[in-house]
Amino acid sequence: MEPLIQLEHVSVHYRAPSERVATFKEYAIRRLQGKIKHREFLALKDVNLTINQGEVFGLIGHNGAGKSTLLKVVSRVLLPTTGRVVIRGRVAPLLEVGAGFHPELTGHENIFLNGAILGFTRTQMENKFQSILDFSELGEFIDAPMRTYSSGMWARLGFAVATDERPDILIVDEVLAVGDEAFQRKCFARINRFREEGTTILLVAHNMELIQQMCQRAAWLHHGELKSLGEPDEVIQAYRQAQ
Amino acid sequence: MVPQPKTLIAKNGTTPTVFLRPSHGWAALNLRDLWQYRELVYFLSWRDIKVRYKQAVLGATWAIIQPLMMMVVFTFIFSRWANLPSGNLPYPIFNYSGLMPWLLFSSALSRASMSLVGSSNLLTKVYFPRLAIPLASVMAAVVDFGFSLLVFFGLMIYYQIPLTWNILALPVFVLLAVLLAFSISLWLSALNVMYRDVQHMVPFLINIWFYISPIAYGSEIITSPTWQFIYQFNPIVGIIDGVRWTLVGGAFPGTSLLITLAFMLLVLVGGLFYFRRMEKIFADMV
């Protein structure tokens, strides 16, 4: 069985200009003066990581440690600057659920739009529609513009669309902090079912109990480097000791 | 190091395997990926159209009011006051038949050039072929063109001018107008991600471009051979004259159309490669 996620010597550089040069004129002037300075910022440094099928893998680290960058590489939003990434299977990104929704469109319309963004066809979405509606518990609100939704309703629909079909890889980025407790339970039940059916789950959380409870392995990222990798308890201990 | 294609999608069974490597320089175009996401193009342009008219009281009638009012104003200024000739056609018909392709082209161009910056929430969160965004924006402009065409047929009935078989060529010219806008917007939308100057430049560019295009006046008005030669290098001239030819007759734009095609091919192919090359930094910069 080949691993579903493989990162080999992956580095991601951001070329952040030390000052923001927002206009072309400013850029041209500074360029002529030789004043363009780029601060090479390494969001990930030579990360090697292999995640197998069916694993629940936790990522911890302080803010800005590179966790989100790693998730973006796995979900194909960012390309590695050096190294190689292999992804085997369909990825469902839960990076901020519902990012593709438009507030002026109804929930119904947004289901189809978001489905297309995630790469599904219209026929596939028509077949999924009822189960998405049931899971989101939106009822009649489904035909109201989404600007009238509460943030909880927004998140519910986002989660329902992104996870209607079991993905091979599920990326969970603390999104479950939204919605009420009952809905959170429902989300966890679904994630657990996916796990039992063989989905690989990549979980980012600041809540260490959650990592201990759910993950088989975990990794600690610190300033873009993989500091520790292994059993969640050991990784969390290493992380806590360093603080 | 041998440059590697950025993504290779291999079907093994049902699960696609994706290899991601840093792309060096000019990445492979990977248009097959775009084809797989063709429904996304449809849904994004459908969203644009829907959202544009949803909160407006008059809704989609704006697509009719706008060109109609412009035509009325131009008739007063250019025909009544400046006495510009319109051949043997009533000036409103003459003007409107040029206004339609121009509005198609200019609204497609301005929307598509802003499109990437306007979709930053998607670019930083989900993977999909980025080309879908400017492509959807230009497609959305075609719907407005359809509405304005209905008004044109009304005008033709009012002035009792018969259509000719030339109209069968209209879809070709519509496609050319959309493709030209798309080609240019590939450059402008990607540049706009890095330099927001583009969004100030585009309306200005479109404004000037309007006056150097045969909308309020006909190309024949330019009599000096030298200027006529130079004038043909405006790539929209061939398209506007072509649309006029399909709707109300007149001279078929031979040379200017060839120049349009050559210009477009160059800008389109270059633009596709440029767009793909810049694509990898979109998520960092928007």
JSON list of C-alpha atoms in Angstrom, two decimals, chain A residues 14 22-25 27 72-73 75-90 93 95-96 99-100 102 104-106 109 112-113 116-119 121-122 147 168, chain B residues 6-7 9 12 15-23 33 37 39-40 42-44 46-47 50-51 54-55 121-128 130 193-197 280 283-285:
[
{"chain": "A", "resi": 14, "resn": "TYR", "atom": "CA", "xyz": [7.69, 33.25, 0.39]},
{"chain": "A", "resi": 22, "resn": "ALA", "atom": "CA", "xyz": [2.00, 48.26, -4.11]},
{"chain": "A", "resi": 23, "resn": "THR", "atom": "CA", "xyz": [2.29, 50.21, -7.32]},
{"chain": "A", "resi": 24, "resn": "PHE", "atom": "CA", "xyz": [4.29, 49.74, -10.44]},
{"chain": "A", "resi": 25, "resn": "LYS", "atom": "CA", "xyz": [5.66, 53.28, -10.32]},
{"chain": "A", "resi": 27, "resn": "TYR", "atom": "CA", "xyz": [8.47, 49.40, -7.99]},
{"chain": "A", "resi": 72, "resn": "LYS", "atom": "CA", "xyz": [-2.10, 24.45, 1.40]},
{"chain": "A", "resi": 73, "resn": "VAL", "atom": "CA", "xyz": [0.61, 22.37, -0.24]},
{"chain": "A", "resi": 75, "resn": "SER", "atom": "CA", "xyz": [-4.57, 20.79, -1.02]},
{"chain": "A", "resi": 76, "resn": "ARG", "atom": "CA", "xyz": [-2.64, 22.07, -4.10]},
{"chain": "A", "resi": 77, "resn": "VAL", "atom": "CA", "xyz": [-3.18, 25.76, -3.45]},
{"chain": "A", "resi": 78, "resn": "LEU", "atom": "CA", "xyz": [0.57, 26.30, -3.11]},
{"chain": "A", "resi": 79, "resn": "LEU", "atom": "CA", "xyz": [3.36, 24.63, -5.01]},
{"chain": "A", "resi": 80, "resn": "PRO", "atom": "CA", "xyz": [6.53, 23.61, -3.18]},
{"chain": "A", "resi": 81, "resn": "THR", "atom": "CA", "xyz": [9.54, 25.80, -4.00]},
{"chain": "A", "resi": 82, "resn": "THR", "atom": "CA", "xyz": [11.80, 22.78, -3.81]},
{"chain": "A", "resi": 83, "resn": "GLY", "atom": "CA", "xyz": [11.14, 19.12, -3.19]},
{"chain": "A", "resi": 84, "resn": "ARG", "atom": "CA", "xyz": [8.34, 16.88, -4.26]},
{"chain": "A", "resi": 85, "resn": "VAL", "atom": "CA", "xyz": [4.80, 16.17, -3.10]},
{"chain": "A", "resi": 86, "resn": "VAL", "atom": "CA", "xyz": [2.76, 13.14, -4.05]},
{"chain": "A", "resi": 87, "resn": "ILE", "atom": "CA", "xyz": [-0.96, 13.07, -3.32]},
{"chain": "A", "resi": 88, "resn": "ARG", "atom": "CA", "xyz": [-2.87, 9.88, -4.03]},
{"chain": "A", "resi": 89, "resn": "GLY", "atom": "CA", "xyz": [-6.60, 10.38, -4.09]},
{"chain": "A", "resi": 90, "resn": "ARG", "atom": "CA", "xyz": [-9.23, 13.07, -3.81]},
{"chain": "A", "resi": 93, "resn": "PRO", "atom": "CA", "xyz": [-10.11, 20.81, 1.91]},
{"chain": "A", "resi": 95, "resn": "LEU", "atom": "CA", "xyz": [-9.71, 25.25, 5.04]},
{"chain": "A", "resi": 96, "resn": "GLU", "atom": "CA", "xyz": [-12.32, 27.71, 6.16]},
{"chain": "A", "resi": 99, "resn": "ALA", "atom": "CA", "xyz": [-15.00, 30.15, 1.20]},
{"chain": "A", "resi": 100, "resn": "GLY", "atom": "CA", "xyz": [-16.56, 29.75, -2.23]},
{"chain": "A", "resi": 102, "resn": "HIS", "atom": "CA", "xyz": [-21.51, 34.00, -2.58]},
{"chain": "A", "resi": 104, "resn": "GLU", "atom": "CA", "xyz": [-26.16, 37.12, -2.78]},
{"chain": "A", "resi": 105, "resn": "LEU", "atom": "CA", "xyz": [-26.97, 33.61, -3.99]},
{"chain": "A", "resi": 106, "resn": "THR", "atom": "CA", "xyz": [-29.30, 31.24, -2.19]},
{"chain": "A", "resi": 109, "resn": "GLU", "atom": "CA", "xyz": [-27.50, 27.92, -5.77]},
{"chain": "A", "resi": 112, "resn": "PHE", "atom": "CA", "xyz": [-24.06, 23.85, -7.05]},
{"chain": "A", "resi": 113, "resn": "LEU", "atom": "CA", "xyz": [-21.47, 26.61, -7.33]},
{"chain": "A", "resi": 116, "resn": "ALA", "atom": "CA", "xyz": [-18.27, 22.96, -9.26]},
{"chain": "A", "resi": 117, "resn": "ILE", "atom": "CA", "xyz": [-15.39, 24.61, -7.40]},
{"chain": "A", "resi": 118, "resn": "LEU", "atom": "CA", "xyz": [-14.65, 21.28, -5.74]},
{"chain": "A", "resi": 119, "resn": "GLY", "atom": "CA", "xyz": [-14.63, 19.62, -9.16]},
{"chain": "A", "resi": 121, "resn": "THR", "atom": "CA", "xyz": [-20.35, 17.92, -12.20]},
{"chain": "A", "resi": 122, "resn": "ARG", "atom": "CA", "xyz": [-23.87, 19.25, -12.10]},
{"chain": "A", "resi": 147, "resn": "ARG", "atom": "CA", "xyz": [-26.27, 36.84, 3.41]},
{"chain": "A", "resi": 168, "resn": "ASP", "atom": "CA", "xyz": [-9.56, 9.92, 0.27]},
{"chain": "B", "resi": 6, "resn": "LYS", "atom": "CA", "xyz": [4.17, 20.98, -12.77]},
{"chain": "B", "resi": 7, "resn": "THR", "atom": "CA", "xyz": [1.43, 18.44, -12.44]},
{"chain": "B", "resi": 9, "resn": "ILE", "atom": "CA", "xyz": [-2.40, 13.52, -13.32]},
{"chain": "B", "resi": 12, "resn": "ASN", "atom": "CA", "xyz": [-4.80, 4.64, -11.42]},
{"chain": "B", "resi": 15, "resn": "THR", "atom": "CA", "xyz": [-8.16, 7.68, -7.45]},
{"chain": "B", "resi": 16, "resn": "PRO", "atom": "CA", "xyz": [-6.08, 10.29, -9.22]},
{"chain": "B", "resi": 17, "resn": "THR", "atom": "CA", "xyz": [-2.46, 10.63, -8.20]},
{"chain": "B", "resi": 18, "resn": "VAL", "atom": "CA", "xyz": [-0.98, 14.07, -8.29]},
{"chain": "B", "resi": 19, "resn": "PHE", "atom": "CA", "xyz": [2.70, 14.81, -8.32]},
{"chain": "B", "resi": 20, "resn": "LEU", "atom": "CA", "xyz": [3.60, 18.34, -7.38]},
{"chain": "B", "resi": 21, "resn": "ARG", "atom": "CA", "xyz": [6.99, 19.71, -8.11]},
{"chain": "B", "resi": 22, "resn": "PRO", "atom": "CA", "xyz": [8.29, 23.19, -8.27]},
{"chain": "B", "resi": 23, "resn": "SER", "atom": "CA", "xyz": [7.75, 24.48, -11.77]},
{"chain": "B", "resi": 33, "resn": "ASP", "atom": "CA", "xyz": [-7.23, 20.14, -16.42]},
{"chain": "B", "resi": 37, "resn": "TYR", "atom": "CA", "xyz": [-13.36, 21.79, -14.83]},
{"chain": "B", "resi": 39, "resn": "GLU", "atom": "CA", "xyz": [-18.60, 23.12, -15.57]},
{"chain": "B", "resi": 40, "resn": "LEU", "atom": "CA", "xyz": [-16.85, 25.43, -13.13]},
{"chain": "B", "resi": 42, "resn": "TYR", "atom": "CA", "xyz": [-20.18, 27.73, -16.54]},
{"chain": "B", "resi": 43, "resn": "PHE", "atom": "CA", "xyz": [-21.10, 28.11, -12.85]},
{"chain": "B", "resi": 44, "resn": "LEU", "atom": "CA", "xyz": [-18.74, 31.02, -12.26]},
{"chain": "B", "resi": 46, "resn": "TRP", "atom": "CA", "xyz": [-23.67, 32.10, -14.17]},
{"chain": "B", "resi": 47, "resn": "ARG", "atom": "CA", "xyz": [-22.83, 33.44, -10.69]},
{"chain": "B", "resi": 50, "resn": "LYS", "atom": "CA", "xyz": [-26.97, 36.33, -11.41]},
{"chain": "B", "resi": 51, "resn": "VAL", "atom": "CA", "xyz": [-25.26, 38.48, -8.81]},
{"chain": "B", "resi": 54, "resn": "LYS", "atom": "CA", "xyz": [-30.08, 40.22, -8.48]},
{"chain": "B", "resi": 55, "resn": "GLN", "atom": "CA", "xyz": [-30.28, 43.29, -6.28]},
{"chain": "B", "resi": 121, "resn": "ASN", "atom": "CA", "xyz": [-10.97, 34.07, -1.26]},
{"chain": "B", "resi": 122, "resn": "LEU", "atom": "CA", "xyz": [-11.04, 31.17, -3.71]},
{"chain": "B", "resi": 123, "resn": "LEU", "atom": "CA", "xyz": [-7.45, 31.43, -4.88]},
{"chain": "B", "resi": 124, "resn": "THR", "atom": "CA", "xyz": [-6.07, 31.04, -1.38]},
{"chain": "B", "resi": 125, "resn": "LYS", "atom": "CA", "xyz": [-8.33, 28.17, -0.32]},
{"chain": "B", "resi": 126, "resn": "VAL", "atom": "CA", "xyz": [-9.14, 25.69, -3.06]},
{"chain": "B", "resi": 127, "resn": "TYR", "atom": "CA", "xyz": [-7.34, 24.17, -5.99]},
{"chain": "B", "resi": 128, "resn": "PHE", "atom": "CA", "xyz": [-8.88, 24.47, -9.45]},
{"chain": "B", "resi": 130, "resn": "ARG", "atom": "CA", "xyz": [-6.99, 29.35, -12.36]},
{"chain": "B", "resi": 193, "resn": "VAL", "atom": "CA", "xyz": [-2.39, 40.57, -8.93]},
{"chain": "B", "resi": 194, "resn": "MET", "atom": "CA", "xyz": [1.07, 42.11, -8.60]},
{"chain": "B", "resi": 195, "resn": "TYR", "atom": "CA", "xyz": [0.44, 45.71, -9.51]},
{"chain": "B", "resi": 196, "resn": "ARG", "atom": "CA", "xyz": [-2.94, 47.14, -8.65]},
{"chain": "B", "resi": 197, "resn": "ASP", "atom": "CA", "xyz": [-2.16, 49.96, -11.09]},
{"chain": "B", "resi": 280, "resn": "LYS", "atom": "CA", "xyz": [2.01, 29.83, -8.72]},
{"chain": "B", "resi": 283, "resn": "ALA", "atom": "CA", "xyz": [-2.04, 32.56, -3.76]},
{"chain": "B", "resi": 284, "resn": "ASP", "atom": "CA", "xyz": [0.77, 34.56, -2.11]},
{"chain": "B", "resi": 285, "resn": "MET", "atom": "CA", "xyz": [0.01, 37.88, -3.72]}
]
